[in-house]
Amino acid sequence: MSNRAQGGPGNGATAGKICQFKLVLLGESAVGKSSLVLRFVKGQFHEYQESTIGAAFLTQTVCLDDTTVKFEIWDTAGQERYHSLAPMYYRGAQAAIVVYDLTNPDTFSRAKTWVKELQRQASPNIVIALAGNKADLASKRAVETAEAQAYADENQLLFMETSAKTATNVNDIFLAIAKKLPKNDAANQQGQRLNVAQSAESNQSGGCCK
Amino acid sequence: MYPTPLASPGLSFAVHSFLASPHARNTCGHNGLPLTPNSVRILGRFQALKKLTHPCLATYLDLQRGKHERVVIVCESYERNCQKLLSSDKSPTAEINSFAHFDGSPPDYPEVVRRIFYESLHALAYLHRQNFVHHSVSLESIQLTDALHVKLSNHGTYFITENGACVPFPIGLPKYLPPEVLLDPKGLHSPKTDLWSLGIVLLELALRKELFNFELEEQIALVFECASSEKPVMCILERHKLVYEYLCLSEQVRDAIEACLSVPLEHRPSSEELLSHPYCDMQIEMLEEPPKGLPSHELIGADQIEECIENSSQLPEAWEVLNLHELYYFWRLTGGDALAEISKQRDYIRSRPAIFGLPNLTLIEGEDCGAERDSSYYYRDTYLRLPMDSLRERLKSVDPDIMFISISILFERFNFERHRSESFTTKTASELPLVIRERDIEYQIRRIFRFRKLVELYPLTGRAIQLEAAIDIPPYFRGHVWAALLGAQGDYHAEFDEIDKDTPTPMDRQIDVDIPRCHQYDQLLCSPVAHMKFRRLLKAWVSSHPQYVYWQGLDSLCAPFLSLHFNNEALAYQCLSRFVDKYLHKFFLQDNSQVIKEYLAVFSRLVTYHDPVLSLHLQKEDFIPDLYAIPWFLTMYTHVFALHKVYHLWDALLLRGEAFPLCVGVAILTQLREQLLTFGFNECILTFTDMPELDIERLVKDAVDIFDSTPQSICFRSHSKRPISGMTPLSLETLREELTPRISTDDFFIALSAPSSKDASGRTTLRERVLVLDVRPKEEYLEGCLRGAVNIPKDVAFTPEGKLASCPEASALAAHKGNIIVVFGNEEDRRKVANQLVHLDYRHVCILDTTVHDIRIRMSPPICLY
C-alpha cells in the first residue's frame, strides 16, 4: 500500500535547496491547533473555528536563507478519544508542535503527556515545539511563561507563546522549527508520508481507526 | 365561530423594531470568545414565543436581524386597540357598533370593558403559568379584533430582551408600572407587575379617559405618591379630579381596580386569583375552544388522532385551516420581506449620519466616551403594518381543488397506489430544480396542504408520508416529516423529561468546547439559548446511552435536529436518538475502531465496484478513506456541509437504508473524479480538508442512482444494526485484500432473474444484465455450474502481463464489460480473478458469497459451451 513510504520525491537532499518536512500538531481540543495552522497557511482567523474530526491536512512553504522549506502539516483532532489516530500522523513526522491553551492549566498537563509520548514513540530526531496559544487572553492567563519555559528547557523543546488571533509568534514558531530541522542529512528526512498500513497493524487497540 | 384569519380585514402582519445594546468593541466572554451580539441572544429567546397559543394573544411570527443590532419583529396585528377606543370621537355605542363582526347583539359599554378586562386577564394568566411576564401592558398593547375580542400584544419584549438587559431602554411605560418596578427598573420582576398595569388600564377604560397626561417626571412622582398612600387609587383620582366619576362606577369594577392597585405584592392578587373575582364571572365561548390545527412545533401522538379524524370529517372553509405561521410563510414566498419593508420607511428608522456618533474619547479597552446618544436607541412602540394585498390576491387565485385533494387522503389512506398516481398532477412542477420548487408559492401551497394532513394523522399515515417525501419535502414541514420518517412516536416528552441532563460528567468540558464551534454561522444556533439546548440534548443522549460515549462529531449530528425542532427538545432528542441508532449503530462505542475500519473498508470496495479506475488511482496514491472520510460518515456529512445542504441530503437519506451514506461518499468522489484522477496525494487530501463546493442536488441524485443500482449485500457490514443474513463476515485483512465486494446468493438470484425486479423493500430497480464468471477448473465446471455461467479457469484466465487470455469465454466477458460480473469459484481463485478484473477496469465486479458446496443444489450441467 505505501509503496512510497521511503524517500519520496522532493525530500531531503539539499539539491535545489527544497526540503519537505512532515509536521504534526498535537494537543487537547479547543486549544487552537487548527487556528494556528489556518493563521500560518492562509493568514486567516475564525473565532468559531469548527472542531477537527480525524485530522486535517495543509501545506505551506517558507523560505529560509537559500532554502525553501515545505511543511506538510497534519492537524489532528484534540479529543482524547481520537488519541489512537495520532500515531498514524506523528509516526515519520520530522517536527511536532504541541499546543496548549495558556488560560487552561489542564491543557498544559495534556501537552506534557503528548511530549512524553512523542519522545517515546516518534522518530528519535523529531523536533518538538511547545506552543502556549491564546496569548491575546493575557488577563485570563493560568500557565505562567516561566513555568512553561522551564519545562521546555528541561526537555529541549522550542517554546513560544502564540496567538492565532493576533498572529503573534505564529510564523515565528514555524520558522524556528524550520531552522532547527536538519537540511542536509538525507537519512533524517524520509519524507515519509503516512505509513498507514503498517501503523494500523502495529498499533495497540482502542479508539477510532488507526 | 372564531373568524378566519384572512376574512378579518383588520388583521395584518406588522413589524416593530428596536435596537439591541451594542457591545463595546473587542470584549470577550469567559471562554475567550467574542460576546454574542445582543440581537442574537434575543433571536434565540424569541423562538419560545412562537410556542404561545392563546386566542387572546397576538401571535409572534418571526424575528429578523438588521444592520447595527437592529431587531425586527413580525407579529399578528390589528388596526384597533383600547387606546384608539378611548381617543375616538364617536359615542361608545357607535364605536362598539362599528366592530362589524361582533358576535351577538352588542352589549353596553361597561359590559365591553368587563369583557376586555376578562380576556386580557385570561391571556395574562396563560402567560404567567408559563413564567412569562408581560411588563408592557397598556391601553395600546390591548389590540381589538373585528369581533371586539382582545389580542394582547407586545408580551414578548420583556422576555426576549432578558428582562431588559439586552436593550438600552426600559421595558414598559412608567405610568403603567408599579412602584416597586420604578424603584428597581432593571431586574427580574414579579408577574404581579402586570396586574398593577392591568389595574391602571381598567381604571382608564372604566372612566373612559386616558390618565397620566403629563410630564414623565410627574407621572413617576405620582406613582411614588401612590406607593406611600393607603389607597393608591384615590391618589390617582384626586390628582385627575375624577373621584366622583369613580364613585359612580359599579362596586365590582371598583373592587377589581383596587385589588390590582395594591402596593404590597402580597396584597396584590395573582392573575389566577383575580380570575375568580366576581367581576370576572363570565363565559367567553372562544376561550373554551381548543386551539385550531397542529401547533407548529409538535408532532401529534396517536391518542389525538381519533379526535383529528372526527374534526376533519366536516369540510372546513378554504382558508380557515391555515394558521398564522403558515400564512406568514406564504407571505414570504410571495416576496414579502419585513426587513426591506422597514427600511423603506425612512422615518421609521431615523438614521443619523455616523459622523455625529463619533466619541470624543475612546479608551484603550474599547469604551467610548462623550458620544451623543442616538435617539434611535430609544424604544418606539410604533407598529408598521405590512402589505398583505399580494398574499390575498395570490391565495384567491389558488385552485380550491387542492383543499379537496388533501381531504381525500383521509378516505384513501389505505389506498396508496391511487394516492400516488394522483400526485402526478404535480408531476410537471416536481421536475423543476428543487431550489425553485421550494420558492414557488403555488407548488408549496399544494405540498403544504398535502403534508399538513398527513402529518396531522401520523402515525396512521407513516407509509403515505414516505411516498410523498420521495417526491420532495416542503421546508415548512421538514421537521415533522423527518420525525415521521424516523418513526418518532409515543410519549417522547415524558421520556425526555426523565433523562438526567444536569449532573456534571467528565464529558462536559468536551461538550462545552465543541458547542460554540458547531454550525455557528447559523444565527439561531449561535445564540445562548441554542447552546443551552445543544448541551441538554447531548448530555441527555450520553446519559441515556451508557454503552456509548461522546465522540466529537455528535454535536454536528445534533445540529439539524435542534435547528428544525428548536421549540421541541424532546422531539429533537427522539430524532437524534433514532437517527444514531439507525445509521450509526456502534459508531459511538468507546472502542469503535473495528466498526469504523470495517465501514471504511466497505466504502473502499464500493468505490472499486463503481469506479475501479478512480479507486486504483487513489489507492496508488495512498489516499485512503481513513484520512478523509471519517468525518463524512461519523457525522453523516453534517460536519462537512452547511445545514441547508444537509437538509437536502438527509431528505434523501432518511428514506433509505444504512448503505445510503456510503453511496453519497461514492457520489462525492465521482463528482470530483476528473480532478482527483490528475491529483497526487497532497492535492487529493487538500481537496477534502475544505470540502469543495459541490452541487448538492446532483450529489443527491447520483447517490440515489448509485444506491438503486447497488444490490444491498454489496454494502454488507458485519457491524451494521441488522446485518444481512447469510453473508460471511470478513476480517479487515480480507476486506483490504479482496478489492471487490461480495454479493449474497439471494441478491444474485434476484439480479439474475429479471432486468427489472422488486427487492425486499419493494423498491423497483432497473438491474443490469448479470454474467456469472466461473473460475473453477474446467472439470469441476463441467460437472455442474450456475445457469449461464461462463467458465474461465483461474489458471488460464490471464496472460503473464495480466491481460485476459484470448479465448471465446474471454470475449464474452469483454462484451459484458460494464454490467454486473459475478465471480464464482474457490476462495483464493475467485479473489485473484476479481482483483485482476478490477485492474483491467471492469466495473461492477463482485464475488458470489457462497461455497461450491452450499450452492451445489442450484447447479446444473452447462447448457452451451463456447
PDB file of C-alpha atoms in Angstrom, chain A residues 1-4 20 28-30 42 47-59 70 72 74 77-82 85 88-89 104 107 137 140 165 193-194 196 200-201 205-210, chain B residues 28-35 507 509-510 513-514 516-517 520 549-553 555-556 590-593 596-597 600 619-622 624 626-627 630-631 634-635 639 681-682 685-686 689-690 733 736:
ATOM      1  CA  MET A   1       0.000   0.000   0.000  1.00  0.00           C
ATOM      2  CA  SER A   2       2.562   2.548   0.919  1.00  0.00           C
ATOM      3  CA  ASN A   3       4.883   1.939  -1.887  1.00  0.00           C
ATOM      4  CA  ARG A   4       6.249   5.443  -1.494  1.00  0.00           C
ATOM      5  CA  GLN A  20       9.953  18.872   2.601  1.00  0.00           C
ATOM      6  CA  GLU A  28      -6.060  18.993  23.863  1.00  0.00           C
ATOM      7  CA  SER A  29      -9.166  20.015  21.961  1.00  0.00           C
ATOM      8  CA  ALA A  30     -10.056  23.684  21.562  1.00  0.00           C
ATOM      9  CA  LYS A  42      -3.863  31.243   4.992  1.00  0.00           C
ATOM     10  CA  GLU A  47     -13.415  32.896  16.114  1.00  0.00           C
ATOM     11  CA  TYR A  48     -15.670  29.904  15.722  1.00  0.00           C
ATOM     12  CA  GLN A  49     -13.205  27.575  14.015  1.00  0.00           C
ATOM     13  CA  GLU A  50     -15.037  24.287  13.803  1.00  0.00           C
ATOM     14  CA  SER A  51     -13.723  21.240  15.574  1.00  0.00           C
ATOM     15  CA  THR A  52     -11.460  18.852  13.705  1.00  0.00           C
ATOM     16  CA  ILE A  53     -12.644  15.304  13.319  1.00  0.00           C
ATOM     17  CA  GLY A  54      -9.996  12.773  12.392  1.00  0.00           C
ATOM     18  CA  ALA A  55      -7.397  15.136  11.021  1.00  0.00           C
ATOM     19  CA  ALA A  56      -6.912  17.891   8.500  1.00  0.00           C
ATOM     20  CA  PHE A  57      -4.019  18.366   6.120  1.00  0.00           C
ATOM     21  CA  LEU A  58      -2.495  21.580   4.849  1.00  0.00           C
ATOM     22  CA  THR A  59       0.775  22.613   3.290  1.00  0.00           C
ATOM     23  CA  LYS A  70       7.784  22.939   2.544  1.00  0.00           C
ATOM     24  CA  GLU A  72       3.161  19.150   5.161  1.00  0.00           C
ATOM     25  CA  TRP A  74      -1.237  17.302   9.852  1.00  0.00           C
ATOM     26  CA  ALA A  77      -8.325  16.015  16.417  1.00  0.00           C
ATOM     27  CA  GLY A  78      -7.896  17.016  20.021  1.00  0.00           C
ATOM     28  CA  GLN A  79     -10.444  14.894  21.778  1.00  0.00           C
ATOM     29  CA  GLU A  80      -8.766  12.234  23.871  1.00  0.00           C
ATOM     30  CA  ARG A  81     -10.824   9.546  22.150  1.00  0.00           C
ATOM     31  CA  TYR A  82      -9.155  10.278  18.842  1.00  0.00           C
ATOM     32  CA  LEU A  85      -5.378   8.008  15.453  1.00  0.00           C
ATOM     33  CA  MET A  88      -0.630   7.413  12.222  1.00  0.00           C
ATOM     34  CA  TYR A  89       0.139  11.103  11.958  1.00  0.00           C
ATOM     35  CA  ASN A 104      -6.247  26.483  30.985  1.00  0.00           C
ATOM     36  CA  THR A 107      -4.324  21.606  28.627  1.00  0.00           C
ATOM     37  CA  LEU A 137      -6.067  36.486  26.528  1.00  0.00           C
ATOM     38  CA  LYS A 140      -7.038  35.101  31.814  1.00  0.00           C
ATOM     39  CA  LYS A 165      -5.963  35.556  16.784  1.00  0.00           C
ATOM     40  CA  ARG A 193       4.017  10.475   4.172  1.00  0.00           C
ATOM     41  CA  LEU A 194       1.797   8.226   6.089  1.00  0.00           C
ATOM     42  CA  VAL A 196      -0.981   3.792   7.372  1.00  0.00           C
ATOM     43  CA  ALA A 200      -2.712   0.208  11.565  1.00  0.00           C
ATOM     44  CA  GLU A 201      -1.447  -3.265  12.246  1.00  0.00           C
ATOM     45  CA  SER A 205      -6.226  -1.428  20.176  1.00  0.00           C
ATOM     46  CA  GLY A 206      -8.781   1.177  21.117  1.00  0.00           C
ATOM     47  CA  GLY A 207     -10.380   4.211  19.630  1.00  0.00           C
ATOM     48  CA  CYS A 208     -11.148   5.269  16.160  1.00  0.00           C
ATOM     49  CA  CYS A 209      -9.453   3.600  13.254  1.00  0.00           C
ATOM     50  CA  LYS A 210      -5.754   3.904  13.495  1.00  0.00           C
TER      51      LYS A 210
ATOM     52  CA  CYS B  28     -14.884  38.777  25.064  1.00  0.00           C
ATOM     53  CA  GLY B  29     -16.626  36.375  27.354  1.00  0.00           C
ATOM     54  CA  HIS B  30     -15.235  33.994  29.939  1.00  0.00           C
ATOM     55  CA  ASN B  31     -14.285  31.434  27.278  1.00  0.00           C
ATOM     56  CA  GLY B  32     -12.242  33.919  25.304  1.00  0.00           C
ATOM     57  CA  LEU B  33     -14.789  34.041  22.519  1.00  0.00           C
ATOM     58  CA  PRO B  34     -16.341  37.341  21.498  1.00  0.00           C
ATOM     59  CA  LEU B  35     -19.549  38.189  23.319  1.00  0.00           C
ATOM     60  CA  MET B 507     -17.608  14.724  29.215  1.00  0.00           C
ATOM     61  CA  ARG B 509     -15.707  20.066  29.103  1.00  0.00           C
ATOM     62  CA  GLN B 510     -15.577  18.470  25.690  1.00  0.00           C
ATOM     63  CA  VAL B 513     -15.813  23.475  23.945  1.00  0.00           C
ATOM     64  CA  ASP B 514     -17.460  21.826  20.958  1.00  0.00           C
ATOM     65  CA  PRO B 516     -19.529  27.106  20.408  1.00  0.00           C
ATOM     66  CA  ARG B 517     -17.815  25.740  17.275  1.00  0.00           C
ATOM     67  CA  GLN B 520     -22.030  28.799  14.349  1.00  0.00           C
ATOM     68  CA  VAL B 549     -19.634   7.720  24.708  1.00  0.00           C
ATOM     69  CA  TYR B 550     -19.461  11.255  23.386  1.00  0.00           C
ATOM     70  CA  TRP B 551     -17.282  11.472  20.318  1.00  0.00           C
ATOM     71  CA  GLN B 552     -16.636  14.830  18.740  1.00  0.00           C
ATOM     72  CA  GLY B 553     -18.990  14.870  15.821  1.00  0.00           C
ATOM     73  CA  ASP B 555     -22.543  17.764  18.203  1.00  0.00           C
ATOM     74  CA  SER B 556     -22.715  18.203  14.441  1.00  0.00           C
ATOM     75  CA  GLN B 590     -15.699   3.722  23.374  1.00  0.00           C
ATOM     76  CA  ASP B 591     -13.697   1.484  21.082  1.00  0.00           C
ATOM     77  CA  ASN B 592     -15.232   1.950  17.677  1.00  0.00           C
ATOM     78  CA  SER B 593     -12.126   1.163  15.668  1.00  0.00           C
ATOM     79  CA  ILE B 596     -15.190   2.353  11.574  1.00  0.00           C
ATOM     80  CA  LYS B 597     -12.436   0.388   9.894  1.00  0.00           C
ATOM     81  CA  LEU B 600     -14.227   2.477   5.542  1.00  0.00           C
ATOM     82  CA  GLN B 619      -5.040   3.550  -3.626  1.00  0.00           C
ATOM     83  CA  LYS B 620      -1.864   4.054  -5.597  1.00  0.00           C
ATOM     84  CA  GLU B 621      -1.557   7.498  -4.037  1.00  0.00           C
ATOM     85  CA  ASP B 622      -2.151   6.057  -0.551  1.00  0.00           C
ATOM     86  CA  ILE B 624      -7.158   6.005   1.849  1.00  0.00           C
ATOM     87  CA  ASP B 626      -9.203   6.751   6.825  1.00  0.00           C
ATOM     88  CA  LEU B 627      -7.595  10.099   6.060  1.00  0.00           C
ATOM     89  CA  ILE B 630     -14.150   9.643   8.958  1.00  0.00           C
ATOM     90  CA  PRO B 631     -15.915  12.989   9.413  1.00  0.00           C
ATOM     91  CA  LEU B 634     -19.217   9.693  11.700  1.00  0.00           C
ATOM     92  CA  THR B 635     -21.304  12.836  11.309  1.00  0.00           C
ATOM     93  CA  HIS B 639     -19.543  18.236   9.693  1.00  0.00           C
ATOM     94  CA  PHE B 681      -1.644  12.572  -2.658  1.00  0.00           C
ATOM     95  CA  ASN B 682      -1.206  16.124  -1.418  1.00  0.00           C
ATOM     96  CA  ILE B 685      -6.036  15.420   0.692  1.00  0.00           C
ATOM     97  CA  LEU B 686      -6.071  19.199   0.357  1.00  0.00           C
ATOM     98  CA  THR B 689      -9.515  19.427   4.006  1.00  0.00           C
ATOM     99  CA  ASP B 690     -12.032  22.045   2.974  1.00  0.00           C
ATOM    100  CA  GLU B 733      -7.349  -8.104   6.139  1.00  0.00           C
ATOM    101  CA  ARG B 736      -8.485  -4.980   2.184  1.00  0.00           C
TER     102      ARG B 736
END
